[in-house]
Short mmCIF file of C-alpha atoms in Angstrom, two decimals:
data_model
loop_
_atom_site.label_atom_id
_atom_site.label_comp_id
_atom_site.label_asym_id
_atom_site.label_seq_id
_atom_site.Cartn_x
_atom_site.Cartn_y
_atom_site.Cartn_z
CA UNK A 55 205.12 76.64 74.59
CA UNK A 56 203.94 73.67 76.52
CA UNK A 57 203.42 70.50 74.86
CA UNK A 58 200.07 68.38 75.20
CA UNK A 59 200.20 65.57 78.16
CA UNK A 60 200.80 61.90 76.87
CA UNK A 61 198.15 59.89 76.90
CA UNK A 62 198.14 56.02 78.36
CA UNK A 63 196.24 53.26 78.30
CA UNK A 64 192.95 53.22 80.01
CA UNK A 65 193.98 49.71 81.24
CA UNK A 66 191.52 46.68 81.64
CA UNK A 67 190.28 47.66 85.17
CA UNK A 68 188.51 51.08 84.28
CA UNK A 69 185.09 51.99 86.50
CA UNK A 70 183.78 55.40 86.26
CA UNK A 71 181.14 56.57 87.73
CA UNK A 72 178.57 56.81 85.07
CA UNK A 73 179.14 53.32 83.50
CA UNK A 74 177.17 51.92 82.49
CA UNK A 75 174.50 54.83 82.29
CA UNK A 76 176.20 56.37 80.12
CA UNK A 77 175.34 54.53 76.88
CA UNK A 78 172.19 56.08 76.81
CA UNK A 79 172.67 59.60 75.36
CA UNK A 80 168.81 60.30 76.08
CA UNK A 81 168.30 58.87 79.57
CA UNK A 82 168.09 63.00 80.59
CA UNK A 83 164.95 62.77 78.53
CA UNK A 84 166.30 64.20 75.15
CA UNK A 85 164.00 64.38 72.66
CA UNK A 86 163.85 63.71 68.82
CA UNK A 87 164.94 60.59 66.54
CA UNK A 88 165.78 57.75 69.00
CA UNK A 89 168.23 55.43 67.39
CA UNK A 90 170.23 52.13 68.77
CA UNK A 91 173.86 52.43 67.72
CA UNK A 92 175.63 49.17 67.84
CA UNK A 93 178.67 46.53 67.14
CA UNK A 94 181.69 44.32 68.01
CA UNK A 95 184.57 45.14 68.76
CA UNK A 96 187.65 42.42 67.81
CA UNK A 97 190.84 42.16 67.65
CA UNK A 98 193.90 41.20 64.96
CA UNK A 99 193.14 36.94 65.59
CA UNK A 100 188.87 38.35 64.88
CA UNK A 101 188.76 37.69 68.58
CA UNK A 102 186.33 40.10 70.79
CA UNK A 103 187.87 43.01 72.53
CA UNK A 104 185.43 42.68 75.93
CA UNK A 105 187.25 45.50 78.55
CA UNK A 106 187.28 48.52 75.50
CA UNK A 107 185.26 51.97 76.02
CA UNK A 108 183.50 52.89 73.62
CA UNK A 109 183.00 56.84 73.49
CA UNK A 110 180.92 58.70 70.95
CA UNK A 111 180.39 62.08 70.34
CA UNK A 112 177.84 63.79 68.03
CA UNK A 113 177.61 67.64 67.19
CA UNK A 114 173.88 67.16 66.08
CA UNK A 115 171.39 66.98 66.96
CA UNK A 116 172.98 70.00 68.81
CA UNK A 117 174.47 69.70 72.26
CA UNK A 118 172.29 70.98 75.51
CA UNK A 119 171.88 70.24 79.20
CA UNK A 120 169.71 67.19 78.53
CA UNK A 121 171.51 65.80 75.65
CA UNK A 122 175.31 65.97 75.95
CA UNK A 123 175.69 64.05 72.83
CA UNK A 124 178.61 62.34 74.35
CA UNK A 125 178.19 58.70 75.54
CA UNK A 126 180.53 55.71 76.76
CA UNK A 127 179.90 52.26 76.37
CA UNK A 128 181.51 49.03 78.34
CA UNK A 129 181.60 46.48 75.58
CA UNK A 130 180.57 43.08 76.96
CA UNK A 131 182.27 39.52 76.89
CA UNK A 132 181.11 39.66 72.64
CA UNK A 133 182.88 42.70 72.12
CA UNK A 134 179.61 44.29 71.75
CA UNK A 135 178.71 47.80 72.53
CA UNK A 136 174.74 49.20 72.43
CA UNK A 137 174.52 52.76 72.79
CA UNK A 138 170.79 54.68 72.76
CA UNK A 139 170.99 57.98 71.03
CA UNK A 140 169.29 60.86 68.50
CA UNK A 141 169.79 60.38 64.65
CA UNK A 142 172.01 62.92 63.77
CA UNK A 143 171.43 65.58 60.65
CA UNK A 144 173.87 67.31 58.45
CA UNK A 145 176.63 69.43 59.98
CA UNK A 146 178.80 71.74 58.26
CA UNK A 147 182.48 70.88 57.40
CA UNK A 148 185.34 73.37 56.78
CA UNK A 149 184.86 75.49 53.58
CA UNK A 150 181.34 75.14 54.62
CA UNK A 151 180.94 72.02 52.81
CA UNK A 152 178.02 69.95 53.86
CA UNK A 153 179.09 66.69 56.00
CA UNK A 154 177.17 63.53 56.21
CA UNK A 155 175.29 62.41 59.21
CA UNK A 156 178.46 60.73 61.50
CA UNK A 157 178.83 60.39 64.94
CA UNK A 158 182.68 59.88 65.81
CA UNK A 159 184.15 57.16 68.04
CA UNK A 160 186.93 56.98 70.59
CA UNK A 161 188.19 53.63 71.36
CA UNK A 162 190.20 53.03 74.81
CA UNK A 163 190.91 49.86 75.83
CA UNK A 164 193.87 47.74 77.28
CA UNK A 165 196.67 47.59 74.87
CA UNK A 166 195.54 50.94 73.23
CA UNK A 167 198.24 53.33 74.41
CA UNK A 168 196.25 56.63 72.29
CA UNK A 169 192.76 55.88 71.81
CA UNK A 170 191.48 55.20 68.38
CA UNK A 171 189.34 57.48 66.39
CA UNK A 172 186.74 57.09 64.09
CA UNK A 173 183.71 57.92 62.63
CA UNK A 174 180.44 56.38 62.45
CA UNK A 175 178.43 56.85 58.56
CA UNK A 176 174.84 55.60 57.67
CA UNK A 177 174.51 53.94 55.26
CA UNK A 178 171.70 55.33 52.37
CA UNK A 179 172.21 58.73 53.19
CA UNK A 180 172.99 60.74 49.64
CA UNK A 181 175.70 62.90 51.53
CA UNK A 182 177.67 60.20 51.93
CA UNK A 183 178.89 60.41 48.28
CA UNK A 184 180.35 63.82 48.73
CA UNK A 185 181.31 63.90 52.48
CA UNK A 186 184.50 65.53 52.64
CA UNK A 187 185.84 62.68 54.88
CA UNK A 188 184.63 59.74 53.52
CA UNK A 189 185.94 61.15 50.02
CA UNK A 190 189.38 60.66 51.81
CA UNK A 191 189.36 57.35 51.63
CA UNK A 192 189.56 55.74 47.97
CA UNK A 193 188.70 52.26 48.31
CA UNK A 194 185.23 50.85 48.75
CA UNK A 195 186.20 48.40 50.78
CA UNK A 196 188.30 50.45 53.69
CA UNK A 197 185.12 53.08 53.43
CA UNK A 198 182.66 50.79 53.82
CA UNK A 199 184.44 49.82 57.61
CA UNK A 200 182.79 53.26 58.71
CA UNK A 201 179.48 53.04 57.36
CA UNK A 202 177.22 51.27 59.67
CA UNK A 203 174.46 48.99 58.11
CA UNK A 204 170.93 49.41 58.90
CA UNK A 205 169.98 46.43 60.48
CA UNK A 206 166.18 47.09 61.36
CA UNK A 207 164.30 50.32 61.33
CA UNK A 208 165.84 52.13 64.20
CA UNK A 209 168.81 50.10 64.84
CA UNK A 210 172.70 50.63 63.17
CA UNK A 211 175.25 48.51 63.52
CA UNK A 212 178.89 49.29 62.82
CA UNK A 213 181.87 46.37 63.81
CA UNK A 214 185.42 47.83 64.57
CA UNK A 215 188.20 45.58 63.61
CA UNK A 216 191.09 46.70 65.36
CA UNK A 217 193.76 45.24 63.34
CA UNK A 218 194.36 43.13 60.13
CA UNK A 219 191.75 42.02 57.02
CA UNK A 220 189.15 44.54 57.07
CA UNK A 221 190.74 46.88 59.70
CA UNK A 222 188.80 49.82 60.73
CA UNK A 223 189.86 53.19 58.72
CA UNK A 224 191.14 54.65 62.16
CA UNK A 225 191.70 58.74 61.59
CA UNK A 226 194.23 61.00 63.21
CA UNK A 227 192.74 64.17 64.05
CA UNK B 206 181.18 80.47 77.29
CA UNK B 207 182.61 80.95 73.94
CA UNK B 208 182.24 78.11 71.31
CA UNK B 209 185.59 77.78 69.71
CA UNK B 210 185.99 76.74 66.09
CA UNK B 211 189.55 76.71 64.97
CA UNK B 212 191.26 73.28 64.78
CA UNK B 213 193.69 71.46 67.24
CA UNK B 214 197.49 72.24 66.49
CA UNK B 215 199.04 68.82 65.03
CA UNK B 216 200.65 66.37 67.83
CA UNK B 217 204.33 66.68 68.23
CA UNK B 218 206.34 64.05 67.11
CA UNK B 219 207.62 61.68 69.82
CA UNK B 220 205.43 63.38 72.96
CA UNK B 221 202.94 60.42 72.81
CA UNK B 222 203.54 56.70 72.88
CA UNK B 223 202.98 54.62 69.93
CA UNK B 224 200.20 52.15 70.03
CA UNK B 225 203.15 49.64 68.67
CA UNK B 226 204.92 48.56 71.28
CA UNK B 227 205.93 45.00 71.29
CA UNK B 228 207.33 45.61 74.61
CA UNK B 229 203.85 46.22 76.27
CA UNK B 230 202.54 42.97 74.99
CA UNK B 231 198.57 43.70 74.65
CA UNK B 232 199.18 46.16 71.92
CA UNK B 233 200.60 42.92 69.60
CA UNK B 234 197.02 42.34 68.63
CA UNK B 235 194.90 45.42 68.72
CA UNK B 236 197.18 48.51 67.48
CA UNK B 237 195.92 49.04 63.93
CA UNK B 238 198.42 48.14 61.41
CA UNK B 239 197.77 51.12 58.76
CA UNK B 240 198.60 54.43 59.60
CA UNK B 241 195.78 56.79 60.47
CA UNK B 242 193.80 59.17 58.30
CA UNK B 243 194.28 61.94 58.57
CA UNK B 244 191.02 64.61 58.50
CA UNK B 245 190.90 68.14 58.84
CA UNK B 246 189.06 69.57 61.78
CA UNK B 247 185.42 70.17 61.59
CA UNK B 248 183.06 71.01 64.29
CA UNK B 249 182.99 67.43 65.29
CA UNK B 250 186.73 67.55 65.97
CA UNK B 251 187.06 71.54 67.55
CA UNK B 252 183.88 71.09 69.74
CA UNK B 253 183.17 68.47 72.37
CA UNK B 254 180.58 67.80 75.24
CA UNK B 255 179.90 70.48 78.12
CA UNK B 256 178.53 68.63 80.83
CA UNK B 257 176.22 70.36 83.37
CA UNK B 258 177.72 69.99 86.79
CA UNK B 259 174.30 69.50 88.29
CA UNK B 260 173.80 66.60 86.02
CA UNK B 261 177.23 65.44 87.04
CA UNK B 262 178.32 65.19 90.50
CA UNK B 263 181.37 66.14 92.06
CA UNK B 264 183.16 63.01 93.98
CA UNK B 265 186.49 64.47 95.16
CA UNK B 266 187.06 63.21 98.85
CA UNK B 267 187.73 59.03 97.61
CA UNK B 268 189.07 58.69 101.11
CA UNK B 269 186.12 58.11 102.59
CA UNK B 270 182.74 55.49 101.97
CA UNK B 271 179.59 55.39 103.91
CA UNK B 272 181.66 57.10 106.60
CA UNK B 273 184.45 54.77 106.85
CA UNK B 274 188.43 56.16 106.31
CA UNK B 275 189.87 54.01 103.49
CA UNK B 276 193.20 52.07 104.45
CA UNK B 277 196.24 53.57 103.20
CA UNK B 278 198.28 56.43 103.58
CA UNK B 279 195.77 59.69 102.55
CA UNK B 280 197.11 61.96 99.78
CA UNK B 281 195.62 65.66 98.17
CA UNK B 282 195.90 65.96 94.25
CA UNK B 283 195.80 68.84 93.03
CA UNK B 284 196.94 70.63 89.57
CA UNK B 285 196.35 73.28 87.35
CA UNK B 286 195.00 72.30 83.80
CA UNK B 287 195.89 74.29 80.74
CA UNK B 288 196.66 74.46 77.11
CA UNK B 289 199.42 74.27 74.78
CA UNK B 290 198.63 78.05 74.28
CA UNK B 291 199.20 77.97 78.29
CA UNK B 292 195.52 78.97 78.89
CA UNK B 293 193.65 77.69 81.57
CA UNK B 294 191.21 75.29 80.98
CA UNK B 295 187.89 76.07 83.08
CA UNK B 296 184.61 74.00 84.17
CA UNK B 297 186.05 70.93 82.56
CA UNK B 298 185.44 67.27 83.86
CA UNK B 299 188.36 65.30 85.19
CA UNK B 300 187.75 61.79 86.31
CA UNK B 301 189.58 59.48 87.88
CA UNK B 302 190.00 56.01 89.04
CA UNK B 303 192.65 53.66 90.77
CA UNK B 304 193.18 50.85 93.03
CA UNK B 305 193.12 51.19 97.09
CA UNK B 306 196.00 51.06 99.23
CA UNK B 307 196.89 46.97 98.39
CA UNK B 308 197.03 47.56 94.74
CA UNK B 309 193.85 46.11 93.93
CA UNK B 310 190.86 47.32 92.26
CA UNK B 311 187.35 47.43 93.53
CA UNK B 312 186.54 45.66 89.72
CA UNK B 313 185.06 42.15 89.09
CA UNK B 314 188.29 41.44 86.62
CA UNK B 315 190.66 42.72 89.54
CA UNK B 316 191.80 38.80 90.29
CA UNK B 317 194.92 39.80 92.16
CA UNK B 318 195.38 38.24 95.54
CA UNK B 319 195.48 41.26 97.77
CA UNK B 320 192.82 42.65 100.11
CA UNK B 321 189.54 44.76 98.52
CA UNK B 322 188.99 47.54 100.84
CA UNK B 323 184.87 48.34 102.06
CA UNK B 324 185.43 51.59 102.54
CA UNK B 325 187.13 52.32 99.28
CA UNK B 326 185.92 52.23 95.64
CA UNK B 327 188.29 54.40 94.06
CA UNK B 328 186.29 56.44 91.36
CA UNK B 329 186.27 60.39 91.56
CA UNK B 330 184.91 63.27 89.22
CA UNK B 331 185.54 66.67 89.60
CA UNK B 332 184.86 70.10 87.46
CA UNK B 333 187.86 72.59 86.57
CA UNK B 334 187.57 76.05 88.26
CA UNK B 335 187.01 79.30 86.86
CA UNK B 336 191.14 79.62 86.81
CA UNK B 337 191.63 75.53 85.69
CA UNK B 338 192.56 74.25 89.01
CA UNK B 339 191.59 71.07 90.43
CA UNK B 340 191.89 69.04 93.70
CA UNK B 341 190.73 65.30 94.89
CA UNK B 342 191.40 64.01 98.67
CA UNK B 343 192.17 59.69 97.71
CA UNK B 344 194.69 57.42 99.19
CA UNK B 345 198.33 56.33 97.72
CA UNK B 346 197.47 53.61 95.65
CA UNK B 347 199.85 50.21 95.44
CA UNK B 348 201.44 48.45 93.09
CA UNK B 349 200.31 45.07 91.63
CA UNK B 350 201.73 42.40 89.39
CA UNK B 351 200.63 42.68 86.03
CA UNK B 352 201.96 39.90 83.82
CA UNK B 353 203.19 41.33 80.71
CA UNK B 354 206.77 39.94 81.76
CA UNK B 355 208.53 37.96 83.64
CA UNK B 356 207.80 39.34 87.24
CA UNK B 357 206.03 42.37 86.15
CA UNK B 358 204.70 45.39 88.49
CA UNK B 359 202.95 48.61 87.67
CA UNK B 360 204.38 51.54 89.34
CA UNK B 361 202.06 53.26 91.88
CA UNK B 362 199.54 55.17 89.64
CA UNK B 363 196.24 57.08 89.07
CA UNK B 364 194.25 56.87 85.91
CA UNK B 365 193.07 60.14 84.93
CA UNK B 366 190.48 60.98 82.37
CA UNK B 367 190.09 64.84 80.65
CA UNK B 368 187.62 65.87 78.09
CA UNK B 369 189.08 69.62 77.71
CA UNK B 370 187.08 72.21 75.03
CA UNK B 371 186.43 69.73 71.86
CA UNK B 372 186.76 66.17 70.84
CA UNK B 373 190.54 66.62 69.97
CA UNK B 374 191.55 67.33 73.16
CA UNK B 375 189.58 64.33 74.82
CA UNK B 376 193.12 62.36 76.38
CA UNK B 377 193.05 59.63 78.60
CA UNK B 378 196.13 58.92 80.75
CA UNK B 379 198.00 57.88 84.52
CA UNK B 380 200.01 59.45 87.15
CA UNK B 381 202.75 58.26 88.39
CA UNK B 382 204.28 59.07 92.29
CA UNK B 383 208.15 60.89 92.06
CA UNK B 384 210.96 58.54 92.77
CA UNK B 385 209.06 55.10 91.91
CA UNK B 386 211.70 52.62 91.01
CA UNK B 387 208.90 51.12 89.26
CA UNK B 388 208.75 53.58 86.71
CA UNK B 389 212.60 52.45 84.89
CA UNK B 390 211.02 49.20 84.47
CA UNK B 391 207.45 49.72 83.15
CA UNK B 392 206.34 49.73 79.13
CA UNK B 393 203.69 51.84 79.44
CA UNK B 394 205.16 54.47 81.20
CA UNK B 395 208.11 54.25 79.04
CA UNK B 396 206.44 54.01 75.88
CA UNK B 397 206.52 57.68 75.44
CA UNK B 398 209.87 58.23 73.25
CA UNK B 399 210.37 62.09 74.84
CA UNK B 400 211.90 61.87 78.08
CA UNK B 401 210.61 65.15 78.69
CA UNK B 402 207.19 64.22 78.01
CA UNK B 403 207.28 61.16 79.66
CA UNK B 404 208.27 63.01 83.24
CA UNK B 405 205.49 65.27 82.89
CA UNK B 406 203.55 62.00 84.08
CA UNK B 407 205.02 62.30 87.57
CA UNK B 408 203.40 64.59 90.11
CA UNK B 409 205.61 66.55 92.27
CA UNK B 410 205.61 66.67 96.20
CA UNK B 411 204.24 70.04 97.15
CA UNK B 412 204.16 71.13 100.42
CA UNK B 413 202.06 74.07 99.57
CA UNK B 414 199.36 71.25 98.93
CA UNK B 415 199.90 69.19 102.03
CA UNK B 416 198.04 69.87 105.10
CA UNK B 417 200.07 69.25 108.06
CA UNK B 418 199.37 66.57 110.40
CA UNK B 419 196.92 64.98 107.92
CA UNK B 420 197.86 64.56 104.11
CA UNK B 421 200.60 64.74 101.70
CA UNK B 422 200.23 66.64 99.00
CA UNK B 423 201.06 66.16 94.85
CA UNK B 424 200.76 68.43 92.31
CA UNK B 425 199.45 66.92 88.50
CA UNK B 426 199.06 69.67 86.21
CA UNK B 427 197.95 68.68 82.22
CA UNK B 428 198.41 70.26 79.09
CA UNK B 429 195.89 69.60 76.99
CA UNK B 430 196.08 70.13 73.12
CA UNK B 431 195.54 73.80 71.93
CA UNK B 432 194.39 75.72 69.12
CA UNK B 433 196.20 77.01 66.01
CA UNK B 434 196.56 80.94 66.11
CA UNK B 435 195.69 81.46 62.33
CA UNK B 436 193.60 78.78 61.68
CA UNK B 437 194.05 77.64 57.63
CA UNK B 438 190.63 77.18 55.98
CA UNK B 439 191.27 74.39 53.14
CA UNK B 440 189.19 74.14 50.11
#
């Protein structure tokens, strides 16, 4: 049987077509909870990683033709990303275990030979204590690197450290 | 179309590259230094995004802007994308990107001293076909300097971007032209420890694709991950 392509870096010098459109998940007029998702990306020295792309990707609210619920994101010369989206509900996990509002992340950037993966929590939300992922992870201080704060009513904000104290919990799906 | 539901078979070992590797130098401070978690596959993982073509416009013919013919020698692409279970994988987006003929790219960062071209830009999207098959009209990109080493060149290349049917199979990657001499000397490409993997990243010379008298033609065909037969449902 065939064996999946590798993958490669996306390089510094990516342009596709819909950036920088594309970090507005609603700009097809979706309608519901608008939220701001939103962070810096840095590096292993805590500097900012300003040529990544930042993808998310949200199974709820569900996907249709005016809400993909997939979004890219250029982040800027901060290392800061800003995407516009809908507040996600509940989804069901394997086992049909109830999973916490998330929205995963891909991470491509320069240097990245794989993208990264992870997943975006809110903080407050109950299902957090029994989300089948989050439960994964046993220290307080690695889960908290997925669990975005909220920073005003309809704003979250989630940094990604790419490497060394406080390193993102990066998962391998 | 059918939703499917069952996870993504597990990568195998050594058929992708290694985000450490010293000898590519911009991974030193950004691949993570713990392994990854690993999570089973929900519906965030075994769906992804279906974009509406309509919503989405095809750019396949790269060869051309505002009516001008790009420099550089003109080149089809074309390929057949699939899975590891070798089906084809329909009405999914590829995009690409790449720099024009003089091996620079139409991108404010792009500092290298060689001609941008006005009637390139070098950015293409496309939608599988009903069967998996794609094509794009471009130009042969060049090669540029790159740093990472002492007199360091990228190979000739295309940067090609897949989304497949979930967020598993989402990959990222480049093709590379057959019989670079580039391609011996570069970390990227070499990064992948499978030799057979790693070739998989060359297109082949097809003269099924070329049209006489007017362009060369490659074939790039892509596996994308596939789907466990019997998928295990874990308490």
């Amino acid at each position: 049987m065939p064996i999946a392509t590798p993958s490669q870096t996306i390089g510094p010098f990516w342009h596709l077509i819909d950036d920088p459109e594309w970090a507005d998940l609603t700009r097809f007029g979706a309608a519901g909870e608008q939220i701001v998702l939103t962070g810096i990306v840095t590096d292993g020295l805590c500097q900012p990683v300003t040529d990544a792309a930042v993808e998310i990707w949200q199974t709820s609210p569900e996907a249709t033709e005016v809400f993909s619920g997939y979004g890219r994101c250029r982040t800027d010369l901060t290392g800061g990303f800003r995407f516009k989206t809908l507040k996600p509900g509940p989804v069901r996990g394997l086992g049909n275990v109830l999973q916490a509002p998330h929205v995963a992340i891909r991470i491509f950037a320069r240097g990245l030979l794989s993208g990264l993966t992870t997943r975006l929590y809110f903080e407050h939300e109950p299902l957090n204590q029994t989300d089948p992922v989050l439960s994964l992870i046993d220290d307080d201080e690695r889960r908290r690197t997925v669990i975005a704060q909220q920073v005003s009513p309809d704003v979250w904000q989630l940094n990604i450290r790419l490497q060394g104290d406080g390193e993102t919990v990066f998962m391998e799906i | 179309m059918i939703t499917e539901t069952a996870p993504f078979r597990p990568i195998v070992p050594r058929s992708q590259p290694a985000n450490d590797t010293p000898s590519y130098g911009s991974t030193r401070l950004r691949h993570p230094m713990r392994p990854a978690l690993r999570i089973p596959h929900s519906v965030t993982e075994t769906t992804g995004p279906q974009f509406a073509a309509s919503r989405f416009g095809a750019r396949t013919d790269l060869s051309m802007v505002a009516g001008g013919a790009a420099q550089g020698e003109r080149i089809i692409l074309r390929g057949k994308v699939v899975d590891e279970n070798n089906r084809a994988v329909p009405h999914t987006m590829i995009e690409i990107w790449q720099a024009n003929a003089a091996g620079r790219y139409a991108h404010p960062g792009d500092q290298h001293d060689a001609p941008l071209d006005p009637h390139f830009h070098g950015g293409g999207r496309v939608f599988t076909d009903a069967d998996g098959w794609y094509q794009f009209t471009t130009i042969k990109p060049g090669a540029y300097p790159w740093r990472n080493h002492d007199n360091a060149w990228r190979p000739n290349h295309i940067h090609y971007s897949l989304f497949g049917t979930g967020f598993g199979s989402r990959v990222i990657t480049q093709m590379y032209f057959p019989g670079d001499p580039l391609l011996a000397l570069d970390p990227i490409y070499l990064a992948t420890p499978d030799p057979d993997a790693r070739e998989r990243l060359v297109a082949k010379l097809d003269l099924n694709i070329t049209v006489p008298e007017w362009a060369l033609g490659y074939r790039f065909d892509f596996v994308l991950r596939g789907r466990d037969a019997t998928p295990m449902e874990q308490a």
